[in-house]
Amino acid sequence: SRALFGWMPGGLAIVALVACALFTALTGASGVTIVALGAVLYPALISARYSQPFALGLVTSSGSLGMLFAPALPLIIYAVVVQQLPLPVPVSLDDLFRAGVLPGLFLIAVLSVWAIWNAPPRTAEEKRIDPREIVAALKDTAWELPLPFVVLGAIYSGRIAASEAAALTAIYVLVVLTIIRREVPFGSLTRIIREAMVLVGAILTILGVALALTDYLILAVVPGQLVTFVNAHIDSRWVFLLVLNFILLVFGMLLEGFPAIVILTPLILPIALQFGVDPVHFG
């Protein structure tokens, strides 16, 4: 990314945006992106004479952009929750993956324009395009670069399911890292698998408890009561969407993203459907 975009005004900031978005799409968590990439990108932005508030804001906000791109975990969790609800219109994971592309690209474009606007003056060296650096970067990423295109292309084309893409990705990465690049010794695989399963177990525990709460709320007819209350006070779809954004902002400050999706979706989606909001748009 730096070799391709570094020469542009605000090039390093755009590199940070793209890198964080792609990393979050593949890890599913913006916090992981901030920890993993922030330690690299933040000092680089400061050394490139960006202000400290701008650098911090860029690193912490750009991590959430990847939530809109496949195969981001929030989209998968929303699809799992919605598929358990009795909806008049089915919602598929592929629809959600496709729907996230344009909003995600739009947000990256808007933040890129903001980065260009706030870019510090550049030296002649920083403006120079070095084809040799681009070629060297492409060679260095020869095995990694095809992976997003192959996986996402297969998902968007409908050739394979998301679960099959996950298995394909895991096998591909395993082969590249252990056999081709030899960056991970075979002896470390047991430890890596154990640590990964602890993370998966934590996510499953959160989802299990959240789904139990969701079932209780449905049995207590809370969604129906909410629909009645909202219909009595709000009669416009635009007002409902504005209020919904405010509610989601507040819950986003208090709750982790995954349980928030699991808890709020069964409660608010029936109201959204009453106002003619498409469930994919709602997602």
PDB file of C-alpha atoms in Angstrom:
ATOM      1  CA  SER A   1       0.000   0.000   0.000  1.00  0.00           C
ATOM      2  CA  ARG A   2       2.828   2.424   0.819  1.00  0.00           C
ATOM      3  CA  ALA A   3       4.596   1.663  -2.475  1.00  0.00           C
ATOM      4  CA  LEU A   4       1.396   2.291  -4.455  1.00  0.00           C
ATOM      5  CA  PHE A   5      -0.084   5.259  -2.575  1.00  0.00           C
ATOM      6  CA  GLY A   6       2.815   6.763  -0.638  1.00  0.00           C
ATOM      7  CA  TRP A   7       3.543   9.400  -3.309  1.00  0.00           C
ATOM      8  CA  MET A   8       0.053  10.931  -3.045  1.00  0.00           C
ATOM      9  CA  PRO A   9      -0.825  13.868  -0.783  1.00  0.00           C
ATOM     10  CA  GLY A  10      -1.957  12.180   2.411  1.00  0.00           C
ATOM     11  CA  GLY A  11      -0.619   8.916   0.990  1.00  0.00           C
ATOM     12  CA  LEU A  12       0.505   7.460   4.324  1.00  0.00           C
ATOM     13  CA  ALA A  13      -2.881   8.226   5.899  1.00  0.00           C
ATOM     14  CA  ILE A  14      -4.641   6.504   2.974  1.00  0.00           C
ATOM     15  CA  VAL A  15      -2.314   3.531   3.446  1.00  0.00           C
ATOM     16  CA  ALA A  16      -3.394   3.400   7.104  1.00  0.00           C
ATOM     17  CA  LEU A  17      -7.075   3.507   6.109  1.00  0.00           C
ATOM     18  CA  VAL A  18      -6.800   0.708   3.550  1.00  0.00           C
ATOM     19  CA  ALA A  19      -4.573  -1.474   5.719  1.00  0.00           C
ATOM     20  CA  CYS A  20      -6.825  -1.157   8.785  1.00  0.00           C
ATOM     21  CA  ALA A  21      -9.980  -1.830   6.758  1.00  0.00           C
ATOM     22  CA  LEU A  22      -8.550  -4.984   5.166  1.00  0.00           C
ATOM     23  CA  PHE A  23      -7.092  -6.214   8.458  1.00  0.00           C
ATOM     24  CA  THR A  24     -10.394  -5.759  10.310  1.00  0.00           C
ATOM     25  CA  ALA A  25     -12.329  -7.488   7.526  1.00  0.00           C
ATOM     26  CA  LEU A  26     -10.181 -10.583   8.013  1.00  0.00           C
ATOM     27  CA  THR A  27      -9.951 -10.505  11.844  1.00  0.00           C
ATOM     28  CA  GLY A  28     -13.504  -9.335  12.543  1.00  0.00           C
ATOM     29  CA  ALA A  29     -12.540  -7.019  15.407  1.00  0.00           C
ATOM     30  CA  SER A  30     -11.500  -3.380  15.219  1.00  0.00           C
ATOM     31  CA  GLY A  31      -9.805  -3.597  18.625  1.00  0.00           C
ATOM     32  CA  VAL A  32      -7.421  -6.227  17.300  1.00  0.00           C
ATOM     33  CA  THR A  33      -6.589  -3.919  14.388  1.00  0.00           C
ATOM     34  CA  ILE A  34      -5.817  -0.995  16.697  1.00  0.00           C
ATOM     35  CA  VAL A  35      -3.473  -3.146  18.784  1.00  0.00           C
ATOM     36  CA  ALA A  36      -1.791  -4.967  15.890  1.00  0.00           C
ATOM     37  CA  LEU A  37      -1.439  -2.149  13.350  1.00  0.00           C
ATOM     38  CA  GLY A  38      -1.642   0.896  15.597  1.00  0.00           C
ATOM     39  CA  ALA A  39       1.817   0.238  17.020  1.00  0.00           C
ATOM     40  CA  VAL A  40       3.202   0.425  13.473  1.00  0.00           C
ATOM     41  CA  LEU A  41       1.002   3.065  11.852  1.00  0.00           C
ATOM     42  CA  TYR A  42       0.798   5.618  14.670  1.00  0.00           C
ATOM     43  CA  PRO A  43       4.577   6.225  14.950  1.00  0.00           C
ATOM     44  CA  ALA A  44       4.801   6.291  11.142  1.00  0.00           C
ATOM     45  CA  LEU A  45       2.086   8.976  10.948  1.00  0.00           C
ATOM     46  CA  ILE A  46       3.774  11.034  13.667  1.00  0.00           C
ATOM     47  CA  SER A  47       7.147  10.765  11.908  1.00  0.00           C
ATOM     48  CA  ALA A  48       5.432  11.929   8.697  1.00  0.00           C
ATOM     49  CA  ARG A  49       4.481  15.142  10.556  1.00  0.00           C
ATOM     50  CA  TYR A  50       0.786  14.392  11.035  1.00  0.00           C
ATOM     51  CA  SER A  51      -0.645  15.866  14.238  1.00  0.00           C
ATOM     52  CA  GLN A  52      -1.112  13.570  17.230  1.00  0.00           C
ATOM     53  CA  PRO A  53      -4.936  13.988  17.406  1.00  0.00           C
ATOM     54  CA  PHE A  54      -5.251  13.271  13.672  1.00  0.00           C
ATOM     55  CA  ALA A  55      -3.029  10.169  13.876  1.00  0.00           C
ATOM     56  CA  LEU A  56      -4.903   8.784  16.894  1.00  0.00           C
ATOM     57  CA  GLY A  57      -8.291   9.495  15.330  1.00  0.00           C
ATOM     58  CA  LEU A  58      -7.291   7.902  12.043  1.00  0.00           C
ATOM     59  CA  VAL A  59      -5.963   4.672  13.575  1.00  0.00           C
ATOM     60  CA  THR A  60      -8.860   4.208  16.009  1.00  0.00           C
ATOM     61  CA  SER A  61     -11.634   5.022  13.506  1.00  0.00           C
ATOM     62  CA  SER A  62     -10.323   3.290  10.386  1.00  0.00           C
ATOM     63  CA  GLY A  63     -10.307  -0.091  12.137  1.00  0.00           C
ATOM     64  CA  SER A  64     -14.107  -0.131  12.160  1.00  0.00           C
ATOM     65  CA  LEU A  65     -14.329   0.339   8.368  1.00  0.00           C
ATOM     66  CA  GLY A  66     -13.490  -3.321   7.775  1.00  0.00           C
ATOM     67  CA  MET A  67     -16.688  -4.365   9.556  1.00  0.00           C
ATOM     68  CA  LEU A  68     -18.534  -3.690   6.291  1.00  0.00           C
ATOM     69  CA  PHE A  69     -16.363  -5.917   4.111  1.00  0.00           C
ATOM     70  CA  ALA A  70     -16.601  -9.690   3.755  1.00  0.00           C
ATOM     71  CA  PRO A  71     -15.832 -11.884   5.571  1.00  0.00           C
ATOM     72  CA  ALA A  72     -16.230  -9.604   8.621  1.00  0.00           C
ATOM     73  CA  LEU A  73     -17.636 -11.373  11.681  1.00  0.00           C
ATOM     74  CA  PRO A  74     -20.383  -8.821  12.559  1.00  0.00           C
ATOM     75  CA  LEU A  75     -22.086  -9.452   9.204  1.00  0.00           C
ATOM     76  CA  ILE A  76     -21.960 -13.201   9.820  1.00  0.00           C
ATOM     77  CA  ILE A  77     -23.378 -12.859  13.354  1.00  0.00           C
ATOM     78  CA  TYR A  78     -26.211 -10.625  12.134  1.00  0.00           C
ATOM     79  CA  ALA A  79     -27.082 -13.171   9.426  1.00  0.00           C
ATOM     80  CA  VAL A  80     -27.102 -16.013  11.991  1.00  0.00           C
ATOM     81  CA  VAL A  81     -29.445 -14.078  14.297  1.00  0.00           C
ATOM     82  CA  VAL A  82     -31.806 -12.968  11.514  1.00  0.00           C
ATOM     83  CA  GLN A  83     -32.075 -16.463  10.066  1.00  0.00           C
ATOM     84  CA  GLN A  84     -33.517 -17.628  13.404  1.00  0.00           C
ATOM     85  CA  LEU A  85     -36.321 -15.055  13.283  1.00  0.00           C
ATOM     86  CA  PRO A  86     -39.661 -15.614  11.489  1.00  0.00           C
ATOM     87  CA  LEU A  87     -39.202 -12.957   8.793  1.00  0.00           C
ATOM     88  CA  PRO A  88     -41.417 -12.570   5.726  1.00  0.00           C
ATOM     89  CA  VAL A  89     -38.308 -11.958   3.603  1.00  0.00           C
ATOM     90  CA  PRO A  90     -35.247 -14.261   3.901  1.00  0.00           C
ATOM     91  CA  VAL A  91     -31.860 -12.610   4.454  1.00  0.00           C
ATOM     92  CA  SER A  92     -28.760 -14.356   3.115  1.00  0.00           C
ATOM     93  CA  LEU A  93     -25.177 -13.787   4.139  1.00  0.00           C
ATOM     94  CA  ASP A  94     -24.186 -13.189   0.515  1.00  0.00           C
ATOM     95  CA  ASP A  95     -26.677 -10.296   0.334  1.00  0.00           C
ATOM     96  CA  LEU A  96     -25.095  -8.728   3.418  1.00  0.00           C
ATOM     97  CA  PHE A  97     -21.586  -9.153   1.999  1.00  0.00           C
ATOM     98  CA  ARG A  98     -22.606  -7.437  -1.237  1.00  0.00           C
ATOM     99  CA  ALA A  99     -24.513  -4.682   0.563  1.00  0.00           C
ATOM    100  CA  GLY A 100     -21.490  -3.688   2.641  1.00  0.00           C
ATOM    101  CA  VAL A 101     -19.176  -3.002  -0.308  1.00  0.00           C
ATOM    102  CA  LEU A 102     -20.459   0.404  -1.459  1.00  0.00           C
ATOM    103  CA  PRO A 103     -20.908   1.941   2.029  1.00  0.00           C
ATOM    104  CA  GLY A 104     -17.451   0.676   3.002  1.00  0.00           C
ATOM    105  CA  LEU A 105     -15.789   2.102  -0.107  1.00  0.00           C
ATOM    106  CA  PHE A 106     -17.712   5.370   0.335  1.00  0.00           C
ATOM    107  CA  LEU A 107     -16.446   5.771   3.918  1.00  0.00           C
ATOM    108  CA  ILE A 108     -12.871   5.017   2.856  1.00  0.00           C
ATOM    109  CA  ALA A 109     -13.174   7.591   0.048  1.00  0.00           C
ATOM    110  CA  VAL A 110     -14.552  10.272   2.394  1.00  0.00           C
ATOM    111  CA  LEU A 111     -11.818   9.689   4.982  1.00  0.00           C
ATOM    112  CA  SER A 112      -9.198   9.636   2.209  1.00  0.00           C
ATOM    113  CA  VAL A 113     -10.343  13.089   1.059  1.00  0.00           C
ATOM    114  CA  TRP A 114     -10.133  14.275   4.670  1.00  0.00           C
ATOM    115  CA  ALA A 115      -6.623  12.798   4.940  1.00  0.00           C
ATOM    116  CA  ILE A 116      -5.524  14.578   1.755  1.00  0.00           C
ATOM    117  CA  TRP A 117      -6.981  17.839   3.082  1.00  0.00           C
ATOM    118  CA  ASN A 118      -5.024  17.469   6.358  1.00  0.00           C
ATOM    119  CA  ALA A 119      -1.809  16.200   4.785  1.00  0.00           C
ATOM    120  CA  PRO A 120       1.383  18.037   5.875  1.00  0.00           C
ATOM    121  CA  PRO A 121       3.697  19.525   3.216  1.00  0.00           C
ATOM    122  CA  ARG A 122       5.795  16.829   1.519  1.00  0.00           C
ATOM    123  CA  THR A 123       9.398  16.748   0.457  1.00  0.00           C
ATOM    124  CA  ALA A 124      10.529  15.967  -3.083  1.00  0.00           C
ATOM    125  CA  GLU A 125      11.660  12.521  -1.893  1.00  0.00           C
ATOM    126  CA  GLU A 126       8.191  11.740  -0.559  1.00  0.00           C
ATOM    127  CA  LYS A 127       6.583  12.758  -3.882  1.00  0.00           C
ATOM    128  CA  ARG A 128       8.794  10.424  -5.919  1.00  0.00           C
ATOM    129  CA  ILE A 129       7.330   7.240  -7.426  1.00  0.00           C
ATOM    130  CA  ASP A 130       9.786   4.344  -7.362  1.00  0.00           C
ATOM    131  CA  PRO A 131       8.724   1.502  -9.726  1.00  0.00           C
ATOM    132  CA  ARG A 132      11.398  -0.738  -8.212  1.00  0.00           C
ATOM    133  CA  GLU A 133       9.796  -0.378  -4.775  1.00  0.00           C
ATOM    134  CA  ILE A 134       6.404  -1.349  -6.225  1.00  0.00           C
ATOM    135  CA  VAL A 135       7.873  -4.424  -7.947  1.00  0.00           C
ATOM    136  CA  ALA A 136       9.707  -5.447  -4.768  1.00  0.00           C
ATOM    137  CA  ALA A 137       6.526  -5.036  -2.702  1.00  0.00           C
ATOM    138  CA  LEU A 138       4.515  -7.131  -5.178  1.00  0.00           C
ATOM    139  CA  LYS A 139       7.152  -9.884  -5.055  1.00  0.00           C
ATOM    140  CA  ASP A 140       7.160  -9.837  -1.258  1.00  0.00           C
ATOM    141  CA  THR A 141       3.358 -10.219  -1.144  1.00  0.00           C
ATOM    142  CA  ALA A 142       3.125 -12.673  -4.047  1.00  0.00           C
ATOM    143  CA  TRP A 143       1.583 -15.419  -1.885  1.00  0.00           C
ATOM    144  CA  GLU A 144      -0.601 -13.180   0.299  1.00  0.00           C
ATOM    145  CA  LEU A 145      -1.989 -10.846  -2.376  1.00  0.00           C
ATOM    146  CA  PRO A 146      -4.188 -13.377  -4.244  1.00  0.00           C
ATOM    147  CA  LEU A 147      -5.932 -14.578  -1.082  1.00  0.00           C
ATOM    148  CA  PRO A 148      -8.504 -11.747  -0.599  1.00  0.00           C
ATOM    149  CA  PHE A 149      -9.339 -11.684  -4.311  1.00  0.00           C
ATOM    150  CA  VAL A 150      -9.771 -15.457  -4.555  1.00  0.00           C
ATOM    151  CA  VAL A 151     -11.821 -15.781  -1.363  1.00  0.00           C
ATOM    152  CA  LEU A 152     -13.989 -12.689  -1.838  1.00  0.00           C
ATOM    153  CA  GLY A 153     -14.420 -13.370  -5.546  1.00  0.00           C
ATOM    154  CA  ALA A 154     -15.624 -16.881  -4.786  1.00  0.00           C
ATOM    155  CA  ILE A 155     -18.074 -15.622  -2.136  1.00  0.00           C
ATOM    156  CA  TYR A 156     -19.493 -12.740  -4.189  1.00  0.00           C
ATOM    157  CA  SER A 157     -19.862 -14.938  -7.268  1.00  0.00           C
ATOM    158  CA  GLY A 158     -21.823 -17.478  -5.241  1.00  0.00           C
ATOM    159  CA  ARG A 159     -19.459 -20.336  -6.109  1.00  0.00           C
ATOM    160  CA  ILE A 160     -18.753 -21.242  -2.475  1.00  0.00           C
ATOM    161  CA  ALA A 161     -20.419 -20.563   0.871  1.00  0.00           C
ATOM    162  CA  ALA A 162     -18.843 -18.364   3.543  1.00  0.00           C
ATOM    163  CA  SER A 163     -18.071 -21.404   5.717  1.00  0.00           C
ATOM    164  CA  GLU A 164     -16.291 -23.075   2.799  1.00  0.00           C
ATOM    165  CA  ALA A 165     -14.343 -19.863   2.162  1.00  0.00           C
ATOM    166  CA  ALA A 166     -13.242 -19.871   5.810  1.00  0.00           C
ATOM    167  CA  ALA A 167     -11.929 -23.435   5.496  1.00  0.00           C
ATOM    168  CA  LEU A 168     -10.212 -22.602   2.192  1.00  0.00           C
ATOM    169  CA  THR A 169      -8.532 -19.565   3.766  1.00  0.00           C
ATOM    170  CA  ALA A 170      -7.295 -21.545   6.764  1.00  0.00           C
ATOM    171  CA  ILE A 171      -5.804 -24.281   4.560  1.00  0.00           C
ATOM    172  CA  TYR A 172      -4.172 -21.761   2.215  1.00  0.00           C
ATOM    173  CA  VAL A 173      -2.593 -19.762   5.046  1.00  0.00           C
ATOM    174  CA  LEU A 174      -1.428 -22.939   6.768  1.00  0.00           C
ATOM    175  CA  VAL A 175       0.345 -24.171   3.634  1.00  0.00           C
ATOM    176  CA  VAL A 176       1.928 -20.787   2.842  1.00  0.00           C
ATOM    177  CA  LEU A 177       3.207 -20.104   6.363  1.00  0.00           C
ATOM    178  CA  THR A 178       4.458 -23.576   7.226  1.00  0.00           C
ATOM    179  CA  ILE A 179       5.649 -25.051   3.906  1.00  0.00           C
ATOM    180  CA  ILE A 180       6.318 -22.210   1.431  1.00  0.00           C
ATOM    181  CA  ARG A 181       7.472 -19.266   3.552  1.00  0.00           C
ATOM    182  CA  ARG A 182       8.365 -21.364   6.606  1.00  0.00           C
ATOM    183  CA  GLU A 183       7.570 -18.502   8.952  1.00  0.00           C
ATOM    184  CA  VAL A 184       5.713 -20.791  11.376  1.00  0.00           C
ATOM    185  CA  PRO A 185       7.413 -24.029  12.497  1.00  0.00           C
ATOM    186  CA  PHE A 186       5.236 -27.123  12.715  1.00  0.00           C
ATOM    187  CA  GLY A 187       6.000 -27.361  16.448  1.00  0.00           C
ATOM    188  CA  SER A 188       4.169 -24.075  17.059  1.00  0.00           C
ATOM    189  CA  LEU A 189       0.908 -25.206  15.455  1.00  0.00           C
ATOM    190  CA  THR A 190      -0.384 -26.865  18.628  1.00  0.00           C
ATOM    191  CA  ARG A 191       0.054 -23.637  20.615  1.00  0.00           C
ATOM    192  CA  ILE A 192      -1.486 -21.514  17.838  1.00  0.00           C
ATOM    193  CA  ILE A 193      -4.531 -23.802  17.522  1.00  0.00           C
ATOM    194  CA  ARG A 194      -4.994 -23.796  21.310  1.00  0.00           C
ATOM    195  CA  GLU A 195      -4.879 -19.976  21.481  1.00  0.00           C
ATOM    196  CA  ALA A 196      -7.271 -19.705  18.541  1.00  0.00           C
ATOM    197  CA  MET A 197      -9.768 -22.063  20.165  1.00  0.00           C
ATOM    198  CA  VAL A 198      -9.688 -20.023  23.390  1.00  0.00           C
ATOM    199  CA  LEU A 199     -10.655 -16.952  21.332  1.00  0.00           C
ATOM    200  CA  VAL A 200     -13.405 -18.888  19.525  1.00  0.00           C
ATOM    201  CA  GLY A 201     -14.661 -20.208  22.864  1.00  0.00           C
ATOM    202  CA  ALA A 202     -14.891 -16.681  24.255  1.00  0.00           C
ATOM    203  CA  ILE A 203     -16.937 -15.544  21.252  1.00  0.00           C
ATOM    204  CA  LEU A 204     -19.238 -18.583  21.520  1.00  0.00           C
ATOM    205  CA  THR A 205     -19.762 -17.919  25.248  1.00  0.00           C
ATOM    206  CA  ILE A 206     -20.725 -14.302  24.581  1.00  0.00           C
ATOM    207  CA  LEU A 207     -23.074 -15.369  21.783  1.00  0.00           C
ATOM    208  CA  GLY A 208     -24.631 -18.133  23.895  1.00  0.00           C
ATOM    209  CA  VAL A 209     -25.479 -15.808  26.778  1.00  0.00           C
ATOM    210  CA  ALA A 210     -26.707 -13.094  24.405  1.00  0.00           C
ATOM    211  CA  LEU A 211     -28.934 -15.561  22.521  1.00  0.00           C
ATOM    212  CA  ALA A 212     -30.383 -16.763  25.844  1.00  0.00           C
ATOM    213  CA  LEU A 213     -31.271 -13.177  26.739  1.00  0.00           C
ATOM    214  CA  THR A 214     -32.787 -12.726  23.275  1.00  0.00           C
ATOM    215  CA  ASP A 215     -34.967 -15.821  23.733  1.00  0.00           C
ATOM    216  CA  TYR A 216     -36.155 -14.508  27.102  1.00  0.00           C
ATOM    217  CA  LEU A 217     -37.068 -11.117  25.607  1.00  0.00           C
ATOM    218  CA  ILE A 218     -39.022 -12.812  22.799  1.00  0.00           C
ATOM    219  CA  LEU A 219     -40.884 -15.063  25.272  1.00  0.00           C
ATOM    220  CA  ALA A 220     -41.714 -11.967  27.335  1.00  0.00           C
ATOM    221  CA  VAL A 221     -43.218 -10.381  24.180  1.00  0.00           C
ATOM    222  CA  VAL A 222     -40.887  -7.403  24.526  1.00  0.00           C
ATOM    223  CA  PRO A 223     -40.530  -6.888  20.717  1.00  0.00           C
ATOM    224  CA  GLY A 224     -44.318  -6.654  20.338  1.00  0.00           C
ATOM    225  CA  GLN A 225     -44.550  -4.126  23.163  1.00  0.00           C
ATOM    226  CA  LEU A 226     -41.773  -2.073  21.568  1.00  0.00           C
ATOM    227  CA  VAL A 227     -43.569  -2.098  18.208  1.00  0.00           C
ATOM    228  CA  THR A 228     -46.751  -0.831  19.863  1.00  0.00           C
ATOM    229  CA  PHE A 229     -44.862   1.897  21.749  1.00  0.00           C
ATOM    230  CA  VAL A 230     -42.932   3.111  18.705  1.00  0.00           C
ATOM    231  CA  ASN A 231     -46.020   3.143  16.455  1.00  0.00           C
ATOM    232  CA  ALA A 232     -47.780   5.288  19.036  1.00  0.00           C
ATOM    233  CA  HIS A 233     -45.014   7.909  19.094  1.00  0.00           C
ATOM    234  CA  ILE A 234     -43.290   7.758  15.667  1.00  0.00           C
ATOM    235  CA  ASP A 235     -45.117   7.822  12.350  1.00  0.00           C
ATOM    236  CA  SER A 236     -42.257   8.586   9.928  1.00  0.00           C
ATOM    237  CA  ARG A 237     -39.622   6.192   8.620  1.00  0.00           C
ATOM    238  CA  TRP A 238     -37.040   9.004   8.511  1.00  0.00           C
ATOM    239  CA  VAL A 239     -37.645   9.902  12.161  1.00  0.00           C
ATOM    240  CA  PHE A 240     -37.397   6.222  13.088  1.00  0.00           C
ATOM    241  CA  LEU A 241     -34.042   5.861  11.273  1.00  0.00           C
ATOM    242  CA  LEU A 242     -32.668   8.980  12.988  1.00  0.00           C
ATOM    243  CA  VAL A 243     -33.761   7.718  16.418  1.00  0.00           C
ATOM    244  CA  LEU A 244     -32.362   4.279  15.571  1.00  0.00           C
ATOM    245  CA  ASN A 245     -28.943   5.755  14.756  1.00  0.00           C
ATOM    246  CA  PHE A 246     -28.898   7.569  18.087  1.00  0.00           C
ATOM    247  CA  ILE A 247     -29.875   4.384  19.972  1.00  0.00           C
ATOM    248  CA  LEU A 248     -27.178   2.359  18.194  1.00  0.00           C
ATOM    249  CA  LEU A 249     -24.563   5.014  19.008  1.00  0.00           C
ATOM    250  CA  VAL A 250     -25.453   4.854  22.707  1.00  0.00           C
ATOM    251  CA  PHE A 251     -25.473   1.047  22.805  1.00  0.00           C
ATOM    252  CA  GLY A 252     -22.205   0.992  20.840  1.00  0.00           C
ATOM    253  CA  MET A 253     -20.560   3.000  23.623  1.00  0.00           C
ATOM    254  CA  LEU A 254     -21.783   0.612  26.314  1.00  0.00           C
ATOM    255  CA  LEU A 255     -21.770  -2.839  24.683  1.00  0.00           C
ATOM    256  CA  GLU A 256     -19.308  -4.908  22.693  1.00  0.00           C
ATOM    257  CA  GLY A 257     -20.385  -5.180  19.064  1.00  0.00           C
ATOM    258  CA  PHE A 258     -21.222  -8.904  18.973  1.00  0.00           C
ATOM    259  CA  PRO A 259     -23.627  -9.071  21.948  1.00  0.00           C
ATOM    260  CA  ALA A 260     -25.144  -5.741  20.860  1.00  0.00           C
ATOM    261  CA  ILE A 261     -26.020  -7.265  17.479  1.00  0.00           C
ATOM    262  CA  VAL A 262     -27.468 -10.393  19.054  1.00  0.00           C
ATOM    263  CA  ILE A 263     -29.532  -8.507  21.666  1.00  0.00           C
ATOM    264  CA  LEU A 264     -30.774  -5.557  19.606  1.00  0.00           C
ATOM    265  CA  THR A 265     -31.580  -7.270  16.298  1.00  0.00           C
ATOM    266  CA  PRO A 266     -34.628  -9.281  17.493  1.00  0.00           C
ATOM    267  CA  LEU A 267     -35.902  -6.233  19.389  1.00  0.00           C
ATOM    268  CA  ILE A 268     -35.575  -3.533  16.723  1.00  0.00           C
ATOM    269  CA  LEU A 269     -35.860  -5.456  13.447  1.00  0.00           C
ATOM    270  CA  PRO A 270     -39.647  -6.059  13.784  1.00  0.00           C
ATOM    271  CA  ILE A 271     -40.088  -2.282  14.250  1.00  0.00           C
ATOM    272  CA  ALA A 272     -37.888  -1.578  11.215  1.00  0.00           C
ATOM    273  CA  LEU A 273     -39.977  -3.948   9.110  1.00  0.00           C
ATOM    274  CA  GLN A 274     -43.120  -2.077  10.214  1.00  0.00           C
ATOM    275  CA  PHE A 275     -41.617   1.083   8.701  1.00  0.00           C
ATOM    276  CA  GLY A 276     -40.660  -0.676   5.457  1.00  0.00           C
ATOM    277  CA  VAL A 277     -36.909  -0.823   6.179  1.00  0.00           C
ATOM    278  CA  ASP A 278     -35.194  -3.637   4.298  1.00  0.00           C
ATOM    279  CA  PRO A 279     -33.566  -6.135   6.714  1.00  0.00           C
ATOM    280  CA  VAL A 280     -30.305  -6.018   4.736  1.00  0.00           C
ATOM    281  CA  HIS A 281     -30.286  -2.206   4.998  1.00  0.00           C
ATOM    282  CA  PHE A 282     -31.047  -2.543   8.709  1.00  0.00           C
ATOM    283  CA  GLY A 283     -28.112  -4.930   9.070  1.00  0.00           C
TER     284      GLY A 283
END
